[in-house]
Amino acid sequence: MIDALRFETTRIRTLRSTYWLIGLGLLLTAGVALIITLATIDEPLDDNLVRDTLTGGGEFATFIPIFMAIIGIFAAGHEYRHGTIQPTLLAIPQRTTILTAKVTIVMVTALLVAVASLAINFGVGALVWGEAPDITSSPLNDALLGYIVLVVIYGALGVALAQLFRGVPSAIVVLLITPMLVEQLIAGLSMLDALDWLQPALKFLPFAAGTRLLATEDYTHTDGPDFDYLDRWASGGVFAGFTLLVLLVAWLLFKKRDA
Amino acid sequence: MITVQGLRKRYGNKLAVDDLTFDVQPGVVTGFLGPNGAGKSTTMRLMLDLDHGAGETRFDGRRFDEIRHPMHEIGAVLEAKAFHPTRTARNHLRMLAAGSRIPRKRVDEVLDFVGLTGVRGKKPKGFSLGMSQRLGLAQAMLGDPGTLILDEPANGLDPHGIHWLRDVLKTLAGQGRTIFVSSHLLSEMSLMADELVVIGQGKMIFNGEVDVFVRQFTQSTVLVKTPSATDFAETLKGMGATVDPAPDGGLLVSGADASVIGELAHRDGIVLHELATRSASLEEAFITATGASEEYVAHDVTAGPPPETPPPTDSQPVQETGDDTTDKPAGGAA
């Protein structure tokens, strides 16, 4: 396993896309943080404002999670797109080991980037506000921790989707289409009287559940479907469970299919 | 030594590899031949556990998945451009070295060995096919393995490169390594390989020495040039030989060796201007041996216009029929 981790570490470090995805993610998120702080400079600091600043958009903070998912997609998808799966498996034939190493290294990368992004945005906020916000009290501390967990899960999901589809484009499409179109469509349909039986299931929509990791207050159904999400960590568990399921299917197919 | 036992692979209804069994000995270059679609690449992928199928391949007695660091023992390249286009040649090899506990200095050694030191920091997306082949060979040599498995390594190499590759593989074989290499360049293979594994439509056609293969699947002819060609041809036919006109004049005689023809000419007082045994080439032997098992057959431009009948559907491989080579036995298989 150590050898596979060293292989994957070298693989991710020797790819230029790793650096521009991380750099762009940090830069864009810091830019959003700067815009939020400048736009709200006269408002009192509350949990929502601090969370939105530090994560670069709160529940709409997508740059870092998506970019980490793309790094995960590249980790597995490039192997098939460029045919490197052959030399990879000739060096490390144990398929479970190499897939585990890929997921591990991407998750660690995502963790470091999420923490770095929070730190940068904290600096941006402190600079503009002229004071360092308190991030140790609940629910802000839990929301920030949830943000890190969300980013890490997105990274793992990227690997899982690319391994499942054995390529880059399909994985990116699923990653973007599912939360933006499919889950939005189901939520919208559940607001029709004839389909309101869908509402209890909405809490299990994985991407929507994942965003609850960043929540600082309960979900209110003003102008939206009438249902209650699971609590923060249970919702995170739904997203993690979905990712694990995709990863499990991808792993089984990886073991079974020809390389 | 590589021991291949009962390899079999099926894609739907098509049996791509059909119960292949052969050994690849150390100390010699073993060529792997077969027409397009014969199953060469699939066989190599099965040997290296890249594809799943029946049968077993052992490298010095061990299966591929039992070897802890395969690159130290088996160097293989099955695709010429199996690298990320923007990862430099050096980093590509460093990545593989990192996963196989190979010292980083070895990366520069193999790049120097294949002549890519000057472009080690370049991205392979700009590499020619020949340069890609060299990088592939560097990858295979990274762990200084005792076994090399190379699929069409000469593709894209210029004449100097091909000459270099031949010398490298023969030298490595001379060091006692096991070299298994496929190629479509039959003239090159005849100079490079000592042993052959020849397959057609996934089945074994021949496994043995190159010379035996050529002898088994071809017939030597004797070129005879004489001013009395017409009379002498009748004489030769009368003693059972086959006589055809040679392209550059004279007679091509098969079924009688040069000494018999010379004695016959002396007996009949025939003047001979030339009497030369013409050995068959590996290419001729290959075409004879695999003619019946070609998967994809184009129209012969010397055989006139294509037939008016519609071609077979793509689900039915086109088979060459009516060829006198089709009845050749698939003998010699080990």
Coordinates of C-alpha atoms in Angstrom, one line a residue:
Chain A
M1 CA 0.0 0.0 0.0
I2 CA 2.9 2.3 0.8
D3 CA 4.2 1.9 -2.7
A4 CA 0.8 2.6 -4.2
L5 CA 0.5 5.8 -2.1
R6 CA 4.0 6.9 -3.3
F7 CA 3.0 6.2 -6.9
E8 CA -0.2 8.2 -6.5
T9 CA 1.5 11.0 -4.7
T10 CA 4.0 11.3 -7.5
R11 CA 1.2 11.0 -10.1
I12 CA -0.8 13.9 -8.6
R13 CA 2.3 16.1 -8.0
T14 CA 3.6 15.7 -11.6
L15 CA 0.4 16.8 -13.2
R16 CA 0.0 20.5 -14.1
S17 CA -3.8 20.3 -13.9
T18 CA -3.5 19.6 -10.1
Y19 CA -1.8 22.9 -9.6
W20 CA -4.0 25.1 -11.7
L21 CA -7.2 23.5 -10.3
I22 CA -6.0 24.1 -6.8
G23 CA -4.7 27.6 -7.6
L24 CA -7.8 28.6 -9.4
G25 CA -10.1 27.1 -6.7
L26 CA -8.2 29.0 -4.0
L27 CA -8.2 32.2 -6.0
L28 CA -11.8 32.2 -7.0
T29 CA -13.0 31.3 -3.5
A30 CA -10.8 34.0 -2.0
G31 CA -12.3 36.4 -4.6
V32 CA -15.8 35.4 -3.6
A33 CA -14.8 35.9 0.1
L34 CA -13.5 39.4 -0.7
I35 CA -16.7 40.3 -2.5
I36 CA -18.9 39.1 0.4
T37 CA -16.8 41.0 3.0
L38 CA -16.7 44.2 1.0
A39 CA -20.4 44.0 0.3
T40 CA -21.3 43.5 3.9
I41 CA -18.6 45.6 5.5
D42 CA -21.1 47.6 7.5
E43 CA -23.1 44.6 8.7
P44 CA -22.5 42.9 12.1
L45 CA -20.7 39.6 11.9
D46 CA -22.9 36.6 12.4
D47 CA -22.5 32.9 11.8
N48 CA -23.9 33.0 8.3
L49 CA -21.8 35.9 7.2
V50 CA -18.6 34.4 8.6
R51 CA -19.4 31.0 7.1
D52 CA -20.2 32.4 3.7
T53 CA -17.0 34.4 3.7
L54 CA -14.7 31.5 4.9
T55 CA -16.2 28.9 2.5
G56 CA -16.6 31.4 -0.4
G57 CA -20.3 31.2 -0.7
G58 CA -21.8 29.1 2.1
E59 CA -24.3 26.5 0.7
F60 CA -23.5 27.9 -2.7
A61 CA -19.8 27.4 -2.3
T62 CA -18.9 25.2 -5.2
F63 CA -15.5 26.1 -6.5
I64 CA -13.4 24.1 -4.1
P65 CA -15.7 21.0 -3.8
I66 CA -16.1 20.8 -7.6
F67 CA -12.4 21.5 -8.4
M68 CA -11.4 18.8 -5.9
A69 CA -13.9 16.4 -7.5
I70 CA -12.3 17.2 -10.9
I71 CA -8.9 16.4 -9.4
G72 CA -10.5 13.1 -8.3
I73 CA -11.9 12.5 -11.8
F74 CA -8.5 13.2 -13.4
A75 CA -6.9 10.7 -10.9
A76 CA -8.9 7.8 -12.4
G77 CA -10.2 9.2 -15.7
H78 CA -6.8 10.1 -17.1
E79 CA -5.7 6.5 -16.7
Y80 CA -8.3 5.5 -19.4
R81 CA -8.2 8.7 -21.4
H82 CA -4.5 8.4 -22.0
G83 CA -4.0 4.7 -21.7
T84 CA -1.8 4.9 -18.6
I85 CA -3.9 2.3 -16.8
Q86 CA -1.6 -0.3 -18.5
P87 CA 1.7 1.0 -17.0
T88 CA 0.0 1.7 -13.8
L89 CA -1.3 -1.9 -13.4
L90 CA 2.0 -3.3 -14.7
A91 CA 3.7 -1.4 -11.8
I92 CA 1.0 -2.1 -9.2
P93 CA -1.2 -5.0 -10.3
Q94 CA -3.3 -5.1 -7.2
R95 CA -6.4 -3.2 -8.3
T96 CA -7.9 -2.7 -4.9
T97 CA -4.7 -1.3 -3.7
I98 CA -4.3 1.2 -6.5
L99 CA -7.9 2.4 -6.3
T100 CA -7.6 2.8 -2.5
A101 CA -4.4 4.8 -3.0
K102 CA -6.1 7.0 -5.5
V103 CA -9.0 7.8 -3.2
T104 CA -6.7 8.3 -0.2
I105 CA -4.4 10.7 -2.0
V106 CA -7.2 12.7 -3.5
M107 CA -9.0 12.9 -0.1
V108 CA -5.8 14.1 1.6
T109 CA -5.3 16.7 -1.1
A110 CA -8.9 17.8 -0.8
L111 CA -8.5 18.1 3.0
L112 CA -5.3 20.2 2.7
V113 CA -6.9 22.5 0.1
A114 CA -10.1 22.9 2.1
V115 CA -8.1 23.9 5.2
A116 CA -5.9 26.2 3.1
S117 CA -8.9 27.8 1.5
L118 CA -10.5 28.4 4.9
A119 CA -7.3 29.9 6.2
I120 CA -6.9 32.2 3.2
N121 CA -10.5 33.4 3.4
F122 CA -10.2 33.9 7.1
G123 CA -7.2 36.2 6.4
V124 CA -9.3 38.0 3.8
G125 CA -12.1 38.4 6.2
A126 CA -10.0 39.5 9.1
L127 CA -8.2 42.1 6.8
V128 CA -11.4 43.7 5.6
W129 CA -13.3 43.5 8.8
G130 CA -10.4 44.6 10.8
E131 CA -11.0 41.9 13.3
A132 CA -10.7 38.1 13.5
P133 CA -14.1 36.4 13.8
D134 CA -14.7 33.8 16.4
I135 CA -15.0 30.5 14.7
T136 CA -14.9 28.3 17.7
S137 CA -18.5 28.4 18.8
S138 CA -21.4 26.3 17.5
P139 CA -22.9 26.0 15.0
L140 CA -20.1 27.9 13.0
N141 CA -17.4 25.5 14.1
D142 CA -19.5 22.5 13.0
A143 CA -20.3 24.2 9.7
L144 CA -16.7 24.8 8.9
L145 CA -15.8 21.3 9.8
G146 CA -18.7 20.1 7.7
Y147 CA -17.3 22.2 4.8
I148 CA -14.0 20.3 5.0
V149 CA -15.8 17.0 5.2
L150 CA -17.9 18.0 2.1
V151 CA -14.8 18.9 0.1
V152 CA -13.2 15.6 1.0
I153 CA -16.3 13.6 0.0
Y154 CA -16.4 15.5 -3.3
G155 CA -12.8 14.4 -4.0
A156 CA -13.6 10.8 -3.3
L157 CA -16.8 11.0 -5.4
G158 CA -14.7 12.3 -8.3
V159 CA -12.5 9.3 -8.2
A160 CA -15.5 7.0 -7.9
L161 CA -17.4 8.4 -10.8
A162 CA -14.3 8.4 -13.1
Q163 CA -13.5 4.9 -12.2
L164 CA -17.1 3.9 -12.8
F165 CA -17.3 5.5 -16.2
R166 CA -13.6 4.9 -17.0
G167 CA -13.2 8.3 -18.4
V168 CA -13.4 12.0 -17.7
P169 CA -16.4 13.5 -19.6
S170 CA -19.1 11.2 -18.3
A171 CA -18.0 11.7 -14.7
I172 CA -17.9 15.5 -15.0
V173 CA -21.4 15.5 -16.6
V174 CA -22.8 13.3 -13.8
L175 CA -21.1 15.4 -11.2
L176 CA -22.6 18.7 -12.5
I177 CA -25.9 17.5 -13.9
T178 CA -27.1 15.5 -10.9
P179 CA -27.2 18.3 -8.3
M180 CA -28.1 21.1 -10.8
L181 CA -30.8 19.4 -12.8
V182 CA -31.8 16.0 -11.5
E183 CA -32.1 16.9 -7.8
Q184 CA -33.6 20.3 -8.6
L185 CA -36.2 18.6 -10.8
I186 CA -37.2 16.1 -8.2
A187 CA -37.5 18.8 -5.6
G188 CA -39.6 20.9 -8.0
L189 CA -41.8 18.0 -8.9
S190 CA -42.4 17.2 -5.2
M191 CA -44.1 20.6 -4.9
L192 CA -46.9 19.4 -7.1
D193 CA -49.9 18.1 -5.1
A194 CA -50.0 14.9 -7.1
L195 CA -46.3 14.3 -6.4
D196 CA -46.0 15.5 -2.8
W197 CA -45.3 12.0 -1.7
L198 CA -41.8 12.6 -3.0
Q199 CA -41.1 15.1 -0.3
P200 CA -40.1 12.7 2.5
A201 CA -37.4 11.3 0.1
L202 CA -35.8 14.7 -0.6
K203 CA -33.7 14.5 2.5
F204 CA -31.9 11.5 0.8
L205 CA -31.0 13.3 -2.3
P206 CA -27.2 13.0 -1.9
F207 CA -25.9 16.4 -3.2
A208 CA -28.6 18.4 -1.4
A209 CA -28.0 16.4 1.8
G210 CA -24.3 17.1 1.4
T211 CA -24.8 20.9 1.5
R212 CA -26.4 20.5 4.9
L213 CA -22.9 19.9 6.2
L214 CA -22.4 23.7 5.9
A215 CA -25.8 24.6 7.5
T216 CA -25.8 27.1 10.3
E217 CA -29.6 27.0 10.8
D218 CA -32.5 24.6 10.2
Y219 CA -34.0 24.3 6.8
T220 CA -37.1 26.4 6.3
H221 CA -39.5 25.5 3.5
T222 CA -40.6 29.0 2.5
D223 CA -41.3 28.8 -1.2
G224 CA -39.8 25.3 -1.2
P225 CA -40.8 21.7 -0.6
D226 CA -42.2 21.0 2.9
F227 CA -39.8 18.5 4.5
D228 CA -37.1 18.3 7.2
Y229 CA -33.5 17.3 6.5
L230 CA -31.7 14.9 8.7
D231 CA -29.3 16.6 11.1
R232 CA -25.9 17.9 9.8
W233 CA -23.8 14.7 10.2
A234 CA -26.6 12.3 9.2
S235 CA -27.1 14.4 6.0
G236 CA -23.3 14.2 5.5
G237 CA -23.7 10.5 6.0
V238 CA -26.2 10.3 3.2
F239 CA -23.8 12.1 0.8
A240 CA -20.9 9.9 2.0
G241 CA -23.1 6.8 1.7
F242 CA -23.9 7.7 -1.9
T243 CA -20.2 8.2 -2.7
L244 CA -19.4 4.9 -1.0
L245 CA -22.0 3.2 -3.1
V246 CA -20.7 4.6 -6.3
L247 CA -17.1 3.7 -5.2
L248 CA -18.2 0.2 -4.4
V249 CA -19.8 -0.4 -7.8
A250 CA -16.7 1.2 -9.5
W251 CA -14.4 -1.1 -7.5
L252 CA -16.4 -4.2 -8.3
L253 CA -16.3 -3.4 -12.0
F254 CA -12.6 -2.4 -11.9
K255 CA -11.9 -5.9 -10.4
K256 CA -14.1 -7.6 -13.0
R257 CA -13.4 -5.7 -16.2
D258 CA -10.4 -5.9 -18.5
A259 CA -8.0 -3.0 -18.0
Chain B
M1 CA 11.3 -18.2 -18.5
I2 CA 7.6 -17.6 -19.4
T3 CA 5.2 -20.6 -19.3
V4 CA 1.9 -20.0 -20.9
Q5 CA -0.7 -22.7 -20.3
G6 CA -4.1 -22.9 -21.9
L7 CA -4.8 -19.1 -22.4
R8 CA -8.3 -18.5 -23.6
K9 CA -10.3 -15.4 -24.1
R10 CA -13.8 -14.9 -25.5
Y11 CA -15.5 -11.7 -26.6
G12 CA -19.1 -12.5 -26.9
N13 CA -19.3 -15.2 -29.6
K14 CA -15.8 -14.7 -30.8
L15 CA -13.0 -16.7 -29.3
A16 CA -10.1 -14.3 -29.5
V17 CA -7.5 -16.6 -27.9
D18 CA -8.1 -20.3 -28.1
D19 CA -6.2 -22.5 -25.7
L20 CA -2.7 -21.1 -26.3
T21 CA 0.1 -23.0 -24.7
F22 CA 3.8 -22.2 -25.2
D23 CA 7.0 -21.4 -23.4
V24 CA 9.3 -18.4 -23.9
Q25 CA 12.9 -19.4 -23.2
P26 CA 15.5 -17.1 -21.7
G27 CA 18.6 -16.2 -23.6
V28 CA 16.9 -15.9 -27.0
V29 CA 14.6 -13.4 -28.6
T30 CA 11.2 -15.0 -29.2
G31 CA 9.1 -13.3 -31.8
F32 CA 5.3 -13.3 -31.6
L33 CA 3.7 -13.3 -35.0
G34 CA 0.2 -13.3 -36.4
P35 CA -2.0 -11.5 -38.8
N36 CA -4.1 -8.4 -37.7
G37 CA -6.7 -9.6 -35.3
A38 CA -5.0 -12.8 -34.6
G39 CA -5.0 -12.2 -30.8
K40 CA -1.4 -11.2 -30.2
S41 CA -2.2 -8.1 -28.1
T42 CA -5.0 -9.9 -26.2
T43 CA -2.6 -12.8 -25.5
M44 CA 0.0 -10.4 -24.1
R45 CA -2.7 -8.6 -22.0
L46 CA -3.9 -12.0 -20.6
M47 CA -0.3 -12.9 -19.8
L48 CA 0.1 -9.7 -17.8
D49 CA -3.3 -9.9 -16.0
L50 CA -4.6 -6.8 -17.8
D51 CA -7.4 -8.9 -19.3
H52 CA -9.3 -11.6 -17.6
G53 CA -9.6 -15.0 -19.2
A54 CA -8.9 -18.7 -18.7
G55 CA -5.5 -20.2 -18.4
E56 CA -2.4 -19.3 -16.6
T57 CA 0.9 -17.6 -17.3
R58 CA 3.9 -18.1 -15.0
F59 CA 7.1 -16.0 -15.0
D60 CA 9.9 -18.2 -13.6
G61 CA 7.2 -20.2 -11.9
R62 CA 5.1 -17.4 -10.4
R63 CA 1.9 -15.8 -11.6
F64 CA 2.1 -12.0 -12.3
D65 CA -0.1 -11.2 -9.3
E66 CA 2.3 -13.1 -7.0
I67 CA 5.2 -10.8 -7.9
R68 CA 5.6 -8.1 -5.3
H69 CA 7.3 -5.5 -7.5
P70 CA 6.6 -6.7 -11.1
M71 CA 8.7 -3.9 -12.7
H72 CA 11.8 -5.4 -11.2
E73 CA 11.2 -8.7 -13.0
I74 CA 8.9 -8.0 -16.0
G75 CA 9.2 -5.0 -18.2
A76 CA 6.3 -4.7 -20.6
V77 CA 5.0 -2.1 -23.1
L78 CA 1.8 -2.9 -24.9
E79 CA 0.9 0.6 -26.2
A80 CA 3.3 3.1 -27.7
K81 CA 1.7 6.2 -26.2
A82 CA 0.6 5.1 -22.8
F83 CA 1.5 8.2 -20.9
H84 CA -0.1 11.5 -19.9
P85 CA 0.6 14.0 -22.7
T86 CA 1.6 16.8 -20.3
R87 CA 3.6 14.8 -17.8
T88 CA 7.3 15.0 -18.8
A89 CA 9.1 11.9 -19.8
R90 CA 11.2 12.0 -16.7
N91 CA 8.2 12.4 -14.4
H92 CA 6.4 9.6 -16.1
L93 CA 9.2 7.3 -15.3
R94 CA 9.6 8.8 -11.8
M95 CA 6.0 8.0 -11.1
L96 CA 6.4 4.4 -12.0
A97 CA 9.7 4.2 -10.2
A98 CA 8.1 5.6 -7.0
G99 CA 5.5 2.8 -7.0
S100 CA 8.2 0.1 -7.5
R101 CA 10.9 1.2 -5.2
I102 CA 13.3 1.9 -8.0
P103 CA 15.9 4.6 -7.3
R104 CA 15.3 7.9 -9.0
K105 CA 18.8 7.8 -10.6
R106 CA 17.7 4.8 -12.6
V107 CA 15.2 7.1 -14.4
D108 CA 18.0 9.1 -15.9
E109 CA 20.0 6.0 -16.7
V110 CA 17.2 4.4 -18.8
L111 CA 16.4 7.7 -20.5
D112 CA 20.1 7.9 -21.4
F113 CA 20.0 4.3 -22.6
V114 CA 17.2 4.9 -25.0
G115 CA 18.6 8.3 -26.2
L116 CA 16.0 10.5 -24.7
T117 CA 18.1 12.5 -22.2
G118 CA 17.8 15.6 -24.4
V119 CA 14.0 15.6 -24.1
R120 CA 13.6 14.2 -20.6
G121 CA 12.0 17.4 -19.4
K122 CA 9.7 17.7 -22.4
K123 CA 6.0 16.7 -22.5
P124 CA 5.4 13.6 -24.5
K125 CA 2.5 15.1 -26.4
G126 CA 5.1 16.4 -28.9
F127 CA 6.9 13.1 -29.2
S128 CA 7.0 11.3 -32.5
L129 CA 5.9 7.6 -32.6
G130 CA 9.6 6.6 -32.6
M131 CA 10.4 8.7 -29.5
S132 CA 7.3 7.3 -27.8
Q133 CA 8.6 3.8 -28.5
R134 CA 11.9 4.7 -27.0
L135 CA 10.1 6.1 -23.9
G136 CA 8.2 2.8 -23.7
L137 CA 11.3 0.8 -23.8
A138 CA 12.8 3.0 -21.1
Q139 CA 9.7 2.3 -19.1
A140 CA 10.1 -1.5 -19.6
M141 CA 13.8 -1.3 -18.7
L142 CA 13.2 0.8 -15.6
G143 CA 13.4 -2.0 -13.1
D144 CA 16.2 -3.8 -15.0
P145 CA 13.9 -6.8 -15.4
G146 CA 14.8 -10.3 -16.5
T147 CA 11.8 -10.5 -18.8
L148 CA 10.7 -8.1 -21.5
I149 CA 7.3 -8.3 -23.2
L150 CA 7.0 -5.8 -26.0
D151 CA 4.1 -5.3 -28.4
E152 CA 5.3 -3.9 -31.8
P153 CA 8.2 -2.0 -30.4
A154 CA 9.7 -1.2 -33.8
N155 CA 6.6 0.6 -35.0
G156 CA 7.5 4.2 -35.9
L157 CA 11.3 3.7 -35.5
D158 CA 13.5 4.9 -38.3
P159 CA 16.0 2.5 -39.9
H160 CA 18.7 3.5 -37.4
G161 CA 16.2 3.1 -34.5
I162 CA 15.2 -0.4 -35.8
H163 CA 18.8 -1.4 -36.0
W164 CA 19.4 -0.1 -32.6
L165 CA 16.4 -1.9 -31.2
R166 CA 17.5 -5.2 -32.7
D167 CA 20.9 -4.8 -31.2
V168 CA 19.5 -3.9 -27.8
L169 CA 17.1 -6.9 -27.7
K170 CA 19.7 -9.4 -28.9
T171 CA 22.2 -8.0 -26.4
L172 CA 19.6 -8.3 -23.6
A173 CA 18.8 -11.8 -24.7
G174 CA 22.5 -12.6 -24.7
Q175 CA 22.5 -11.5 -21.1
G176 CA 20.1 -14.4 -20.3
R177 CA 16.9 -12.3 -20.2
T178 CA 13.7 -13.6 -21.6
I179 CA 12.5 -11.4 -24.6
F180 CA 9.0 -11.8 -26.1
V181 CA 8.3 -9.4 -28.8
S182 CA 5.6 -9.0 -31.4
S183 CA 6.2 -7.3 -34.7
H184 CA 4.7 -6.9 -38.1
L185 CA 8.1 -6.2 -39.6
L186 CA 8.9 -9.7 -40.7
S187 CA 12.2 -8.8 -42.3
E188 CA 13.2 -7.3 -39.0
M189 CA 11.9 -10.3 -37.1
S190 CA 13.9 -12.6 -39.2
L191 CA 17.1 -10.8 -38.2
M192 CA 16.1 -10.4 -34.6
A193 CA 14.2 -13.5 -33.4
D194 CA 15.6 -16.9 -32.7
E195 CA 12.3 -18.5 -31.7
L196 CA 8.8 -17.9 -32.9
V197 CA 5.3 -18.2 -31.6
V198 CA 2.9 -17.8 -34.6
I199 CA -0.8 -17.6 -34.0
G200 CA -3.8 -17.2 -36.3
Q201 CA -7.4 -16.4 -35.2
G202 CA -6.3 -17.1 -31.6
K203 CA -5.0 -20.5 -32.3
M204 CA -1.4 -21.7 -32.2
I205 CA 0.1 -22.2 -35.7
F206 CA 3.7 -22.7 -34.8
N207 CA 6.1 -22.6 -31.8
G208 CA 9.7 -23.2 -32.5
E209 CA 12.9 -22.0 -34.2
V210 CA 12.7 -19.5 -37.0
D211 CA 14.6 -21.7 -39.4
V212 CA 12.2 -24.6 -38.8
F213 CA 9.2 -22.4 -39.3
V214 CA 10.6 -21.2 -42.7
R215 CA 11.4 -24.7 -43.7
Q216 CA 8.1 -26.1 -42.6
F217 CA 5.9 -23.5 -44.3
T218 CA 7.8 -22.9 -47.5
Q219 CA 9.5 -24.8 -50.3
S220 CA 13.0 -23.8 -51.5
T221 CA 13.2 -23.1 -55.2
V222 CA 16.1 -23.2 -57.6
L223 CA 16.7 -20.5 -60.2
V224 CA 17.8 -22.0 -63.5
K225 CA 19.0 -19.9 -66.4
T226 CA 19.7 -21.6 -69.7
P227 CA 19.3 -20.9 -73.4
S228 CA 17.4 -24.2 -73.7
A229 CA 14.7 -23.2 -71.2
T230 CA 11.8 -24.7 -73.0
D231 CA 13.3 -28.2 -73.5
F232 CA 14.9 -28.3 -70.1
A233 CA 11.5 -27.3 -68.5
E234 CA 9.9 -30.3 -70.1
T235 CA 12.7 -32.5 -68.8
L236 CA 12.3 -31.2 -65.3
K237 CA 8.5 -31.6 -65.3
G238 CA 9.1 -35.1 -66.5
M239 CA 11.0 -36.0 -63.4
G240 CA 8.2 -34.5 -61.2
A241 CA 9.5 -31.0 -60.5
T242 CA 7.3 -27.9 -60.7
V243 CA 8.6 -25.3 -63.1
D244 CA 7.5 -21.7 -63.3
P245 CA 8.9 -18.8 -65.2
A246 CA 11.1 -16.5 -63.1
P247 CA 10.2 -12.8 -63.1
D248 CA 13.6 -11.8 -64.3
G249 CA 14.0 -14.6 -66.9
G250 CA 14.9 -18.2 -66.4
L251 CA 13.0 -21.0 -64.6
L252 CA 12.0 -21.3 -61.0
V253 CA 12.1 -25.0 -60.1
S254 CA 10.7 -26.5 -57.0
G255 CA 10.7 -30.2 -56.0
A256 CA 14.2 -30.8 -57.1
D257 CA 17.4 -29.5 -55.5
A258 CA 20.3 -27.8 -57.3
S259 CA 22.5 -30.8 -57.4
V260 CA 19.9 -33.0 -59.1
I261 CA 19.1 -30.2 -61.7
G262 CA 22.8 -29.8 -62.4
E263 CA 23.3 -33.5 -63.0
L264 CA 20.3 -33.6 -65.2
A265 CA 21.6 -30.7 -67.3
H266 CA 25.0 -32.4 -67.6
R267 CA 23.4 -35.6 -68.6
D268 CA 21.3 -34.0 -71.4
G269 CA 24.1 -31.6 -72.5
I270 CA 22.2 -28.5 -71.5
V271 CA 24.2 -25.3 -71.1
L272 CA 23.5 -23.6 -67.8
H273 CA 24.1 -19.9 -67.2
E274 CA 22.9 -19.8 -63.7
L275 CA 21.9 -22.4 -61.1
A276 CA 21.1 -21.0 -57.7
T277 CA 19.1 -22.2 -54.7
R278 CA 16.7 -19.5 -53.6
S279 CA 15.8 -19.8 -49.9
A280 CA 12.3 -18.7 -48.8
S281 CA 12.0 -15.8 -46.5
L282 CA 10.2 -15.5 -43.1
E283 CA 7.6 -13.4 -44.9
E284 CA 6.8 -16.1 -47.4
A285 CA 6.6 -18.6 -44.6
F286 CA 4.4 -16.3 -42.5
I287 CA 2.0 -15.7 -45.4
T288 CA 1.8 -19.4 -46.1
A289 CA 1.3 -20.3 -42.5
T290 CA -1.3 -17.6 -41.7
G291 CA -3.0 -17.3 -45.0
A292 CA -6.0 -19.2 -43.8
S293 CA -6.3 -17.4 -40.6
E294 CA -6.3 -13.8 -41.8
E295 CA -9.0 -11.8 -40.0
Y296 CA -9.1 -8.9 -42.4
V297 CA -8.4 -9.4 -46.1
A298 CA -8.2 -6.6 -48.6
H299 CA -8.7 -7.0 -52.3
D300 CA -5.6 -8.0 -54.2
V301 CA -4.8 -5.2 -56.6
T302 CA -3.2 -7.6 -59.0
A303 CA -6.3 -9.8 -59.1
G304 CA -8.5 -7.5 -61.1
P305 CA -11.6 -5.6 -60.0
P306 CA -13.4 -6.6 -56.9
P307 CA -16.3 -9.1 -57.2
E308 CA -19.7 -7.7 -58.0
T309 CA -21.3 -9.7 -55.2
P310 CA -21.9 -7.7 -52.1
P311 CA -19.3 -8.1 -49.4
P312 CA -20.0 -10.2 -46.3
T313 CA -21.6 -8.5 -43.3
D314 CA -19.3 -7.1 -40.7
S315 CA -20.4 -9.8 -38.3
Q316 CA -18.7 -12.4 -40.5
P317 CA -15.0 -12.1 -40.8
V318 CA -13.8 -12.2 -44.4
Q319 CA -12.1 -15.4 -45.0
E320 CA -9.6 -16.1 -47.8
T321 CA -10.8 -19.2 -49.6
G322 CA -9.5 -21.3 -52.4
D323 CA -6.0 -20.6 -51.5
D324 CA -3.6 -23.6 -51.7
T325 CA -2.2 -22.6 -48.4
T326 CA -5.4 -23.2 -46.5
D327 CA -4.8 -26.9 -46.2
K328 CA -1.5 -26.5 -44.5
P329 CA -1.5 -28.3 -41.2
A330 CA -1.3 -26.3 -38.1
G331 CA 1.5 -28.4 -37.0
G332 CA 4.5 -27.7 -34.9
A333 CA 2.6 -26.4 -32.0
A334 CA 4.2 -27.2 -28.7

